[in-house]
Amino acid sequence: QQVARGERVLVVFAGVGMEALQIAARTEASEVLAIEKNEVAAECLRRARRMLERNKTATCPGSGMGAAERLHVMEGDAMDILPTLEKESYDRIVAPRPKEGSQDGDLGTGDAGTPFLLEMLPLLKMKGEVHWYDFAADRELPNCDRTRQILEAACRSLGLEMEVIHVAKVGSIAKRQWRVCV
């Protein structure tokens, strides 16, 4: 429970909204914006949001706003939506690095999500936090230097300072392959 009262949270590549729904229902975030390109996944997220509307216990103390009122869903390509959002307006951004098929950054041939980082990072308030989910092999743990270098390069190109607070294994995706949050 890292989300503090009143935070504005951006969840990019939200899928069916597991993270966005949890943040809206279980924290005191003032707003959670979920962006998803896949129309089927976005519809699942909207349907789950409608279910939250019926749950009167998921309210934000102080504001009285329900989880559904604080959760907003935008369907579309993140690269089209992110430039339309107000700069330095989010306290926290949650985003998994998009897999790139044959150009996957895991293989050293893709861009490792850098274009998305360059659009997302300017939306973060000073002292804000990004939870960047990536994929790492056993040999990359515990430091995840490849991922750190990608984040550092993106921040440097935007003139931003960064600090890695924590690296966590959050799930196994294959033998000796992990989903990590940096």
Short mmCIF file of C-alpha atoms in Angstrom, two decimals:
data_model
loop_
_atom_site.label_atom_id
_atom_site.label_comp_id
_atom_site.label_asym_id
_atom_site.label_seq_id
_atom_site.Cartn_x
_atom_site.Cartn_y
_atom_site.Cartn_z
CA GLN A 1 0.00 0.00 0.00
CA GLN A 2 2.34 2.69 -1.26
CA VAL A 3 -0.33 5.00 -2.64
CA ALA A 4 -0.90 7.91 -0.27
CA ARG A 5 -4.10 9.87 0.33
CA GLY A 6 -4.84 12.30 -2.47
CA GLU A 7 -2.39 10.88 -5.02
CA ARG A 8 -3.15 10.96 -8.72
CA VAL A 9 -2.14 7.63 -10.25
CA LEU A 10 -1.64 6.81 -13.92
CA VAL A 11 -1.78 3.16 -14.99
CA VAL A 12 -0.52 2.67 -18.54
CA PHE A 13 -1.09 -0.57 -20.48
CA ALA A 14 -3.79 -1.33 -17.92
CA GLY A 15 -5.14 -4.48 -19.56
CA VAL A 16 -8.29 -5.62 -17.77
CA GLY A 17 -7.36 -3.25 -14.96
CA MET A 18 -6.15 -5.41 -12.10
CA GLU A 19 -3.75 -2.77 -10.77
CA ALA A 20 -6.05 0.17 -11.50
CA LEU A 21 -9.02 -1.50 -9.83
CA GLN A 22 -7.01 -2.44 -6.75
CA ILE A 23 -5.60 1.08 -6.39
CA ALA A 24 -9.03 2.69 -6.80
CA ALA A 25 -10.76 0.29 -4.39
CA ARG A 26 -8.10 -0.10 -1.70
CA THR A 27 -6.34 3.26 -1.45
CA GLU A 28 -7.23 6.88 -0.90
CA ALA A 29 -5.96 8.00 -4.31
CA SER A 30 -7.92 10.99 -5.54
CA GLU A 31 -7.80 9.76 -9.14
CA VAL A 32 -6.72 6.65 -11.02
CA LEU A 33 -6.46 6.94 -14.79
CA ALA A 34 -6.14 3.66 -16.69
CA ILE A 35 -5.06 3.62 -20.34
CA GLU A 36 -5.57 0.50 -22.48
CA LYS A 37 -5.38 0.01 -26.24
CA ASN A 38 -7.03 -3.42 -26.52
CA GLU A 39 -10.76 -2.82 -26.88
CA VAL A 40 -11.75 -6.16 -25.31
CA ALA A 41 -9.53 -5.57 -22.27
CA ALA A 42 -10.77 -1.97 -21.97
CA GLU A 43 -14.38 -3.19 -22.03
CA CYS A 44 -13.58 -5.70 -19.25
CA LEU A 45 -12.12 -2.83 -17.24
CA ARG A 46 -15.19 -0.65 -17.82
CA ARG A 47 -17.43 -3.56 -16.79
CA ALA A 48 -15.42 -4.02 -13.58
CA ARG A 49 -15.69 -0.27 -12.94
CA ARG A 50 -19.48 -0.56 -13.20
CA MET A 51 -19.35 -3.30 -10.56
CA LEU A 52 -17.40 -0.92 -8.31
CA GLU A 53 -20.22 1.61 -8.67
CA ARG A 54 -22.46 -0.82 -6.81
CA ASN A 55 -19.92 -1.32 -4.01
CA LYS A 56 -20.70 1.48 -1.55
CA THR A 57 -17.94 0.36 0.86
CA ALA A 58 -15.12 1.30 -1.54
CA THR A 59 -15.14 5.03 -0.79
CA CYS A 60 -12.30 7.45 -0.23
CA PRO A 61 -12.40 8.87 3.32
CA GLY A 62 -12.60 12.62 3.34
CA SER A 63 -13.87 12.97 -0.21
CA GLY A 64 -16.75 10.53 0.04
CA MET A 65 -16.05 9.57 -3.57
CA GLY A 66 -16.44 5.94 -4.47
CA ALA A 67 -13.76 3.90 -6.18
CA ALA A 68 -15.65 3.96 -9.46
CA GLU A 69 -15.86 7.77 -9.38
CA ARG A 70 -12.09 7.99 -8.94
CA LEU A 71 -11.29 5.43 -11.66
CA HIS A 72 -11.25 6.74 -15.23
CA VAL A 73 -10.65 4.58 -18.30
CA MET A 74 -9.21 5.84 -21.58
CA GLU A 75 -9.19 3.44 -24.50
CA GLY A 76 -6.55 4.02 -27.14
CA ASP A 77 -2.88 3.94 -27.96
CA ALA A 78 -0.78 5.25 -25.07
CA MET A 79 1.47 7.07 -27.53
CA ASP A 80 -1.57 9.07 -28.70
CA ILE A 81 -3.08 9.66 -25.24
CA LEU A 82 0.00 10.43 -23.11
CA PRO A 83 0.93 13.66 -24.98
CA THR A 84 -2.58 15.02 -24.31
CA LEU A 85 -2.24 14.71 -20.51
CA GLU A 86 -1.08 17.56 -18.29
CA LYS A 87 2.66 17.55 -17.56
CA GLU A 88 3.82 17.05 -13.96
CA SER A 89 0.33 16.08 -12.81
CA TYR A 90 0.71 12.49 -11.54
CA ASP A 91 2.20 11.39 -8.24
CA ARG A 92 2.66 7.79 -9.35
CA ILE A 93 2.82 5.93 -12.65
CA VAL A 94 2.40 2.16 -12.95
CA ALA A 95 3.46 0.65 -16.27
CA PRO A 96 4.71 -2.67 -17.55
CA ARG A 97 7.27 -2.48 -20.32
CA PRO A 98 5.45 -3.49 -23.47
CA LYS A 99 6.70 -6.69 -25.08
CA GLU A 100 7.90 -6.04 -28.60
CA GLY A 101 7.64 -9.40 -30.38
CA SER A 102 10.68 -9.99 -32.59
CA GLN A 103 11.99 -6.57 -31.59
CA ASP A 104 11.80 -7.40 -27.89
CA GLY A 105 14.22 -5.54 -25.63
CA ASP A 106 14.90 -8.83 -23.85
CA LEU A 107 16.69 -9.95 -26.99
CA GLY A 108 18.70 -6.75 -27.21
CA THR A 109 17.12 -5.75 -30.53
CA GLY A 110 14.17 -3.54 -29.52
CA ASP A 111 13.83 -0.15 -27.87
CA ALA A 112 12.93 -1.67 -24.46
CA GLY A 113 9.97 0.68 -24.05
CA THR A 114 12.05 3.87 -24.24
CA PRO A 115 9.54 5.80 -26.40
CA PHE A 116 6.84 5.13 -23.80
CA LEU A 117 9.12 6.23 -20.96
CA LEU A 118 9.89 9.46 -22.81
CA GLU A 119 6.16 10.22 -23.01
CA MET A 120 5.31 9.07 -19.45
CA LEU A 121 8.08 10.59 -17.37
CA PRO A 122 7.19 14.26 -18.06
CA LEU A 123 3.73 13.54 -16.58
CA LEU A 124 5.25 12.73 -13.20
CA LYS A 125 5.33 15.36 -10.46
CA MET A 126 8.62 16.23 -8.79
CA LYS A 127 9.43 13.44 -6.29
CA GLY A 128 6.87 11.21 -7.98
CA GLU A 129 7.37 7.46 -8.39
CA VAL A 130 7.29 5.17 -11.38
CA HIS A 131 6.67 1.46 -10.97
CA TRP A 132 8.21 0.09 -14.20
CA TYR A 133 7.56 -3.60 -14.69
CA ASP A 134 10.11 -5.43 -16.78
CA PHE A 135 11.33 -8.95 -17.43
CA ALA A 136 14.63 -10.25 -16.09
CA ALA A 137 16.59 -13.47 -16.18
CA ASP A 138 18.07 -15.00 -13.04
CA ARG A 139 21.49 -13.67 -14.01
CA GLU A 140 20.18 -10.06 -13.95
CA LEU A 141 18.95 -10.24 -10.36
CA PRO A 142 19.03 -8.61 -7.89
CA ASN A 143 20.15 -5.34 -9.51
CA CYS A 144 18.45 -5.49 -12.92
CA ASP A 145 21.21 -3.34 -14.41
CA ARG A 146 19.77 -3.52 -17.96
CA THR A 147 16.46 -2.09 -16.76
CA ARG A 148 18.18 0.52 -14.59
CA GLN A 149 20.26 1.68 -17.55
CA ILE A 150 17.14 2.06 -19.71
CA LEU A 151 15.40 4.12 -17.01
CA GLU A 152 18.52 6.21 -16.35
CA ALA A 153 19.01 6.94 -20.06
CA ALA A 154 15.37 8.03 -20.47
CA CYS A 155 15.58 10.30 -17.41
CA ARG A 156 18.91 11.74 -18.51
CA SER A 157 17.56 12.57 -21.98
CA LEU A 158 14.69 14.49 -20.33
CA GLY A 159 16.96 16.24 -17.83
CA LEU A 160 15.39 14.39 -14.89
CA GLU A 161 17.05 12.92 -11.83
CA MET A 162 16.13 9.45 -10.67
CA GLU A 163 16.77 7.03 -7.86
CA VAL A 164 15.93 3.34 -7.83
CA ILE A 165 14.21 2.78 -4.49
CA HIS A 166 13.66 -0.95 -4.77
CA VAL A 167 13.78 -3.87 -7.19
CA ALA A 168 11.23 -6.61 -6.54
CA LYS A 169 10.51 -9.96 -8.18
CA VAL A 170 6.76 -9.99 -8.68
CA GLY A 171 6.24 -13.23 -10.54
CA SER A 172 7.75 -15.98 -12.61
CA ILE A 173 7.04 -15.95 -16.34
CA ALA A 174 9.17 -18.96 -17.31
CA LYS A 175 11.99 -21.07 -15.98
CA ARG A 176 14.63 -18.65 -14.63
CA GLN A 177 12.65 -15.68 -16.04
CA TRP A 178 10.99 -13.13 -13.78
CA ARG A 179 8.66 -10.20 -13.92
CA VAL A 180 10.27 -7.46 -11.85
CA CYS A 181 9.25 -4.02 -10.67
CA VAL A 182 11.96 -1.36 -10.59
#
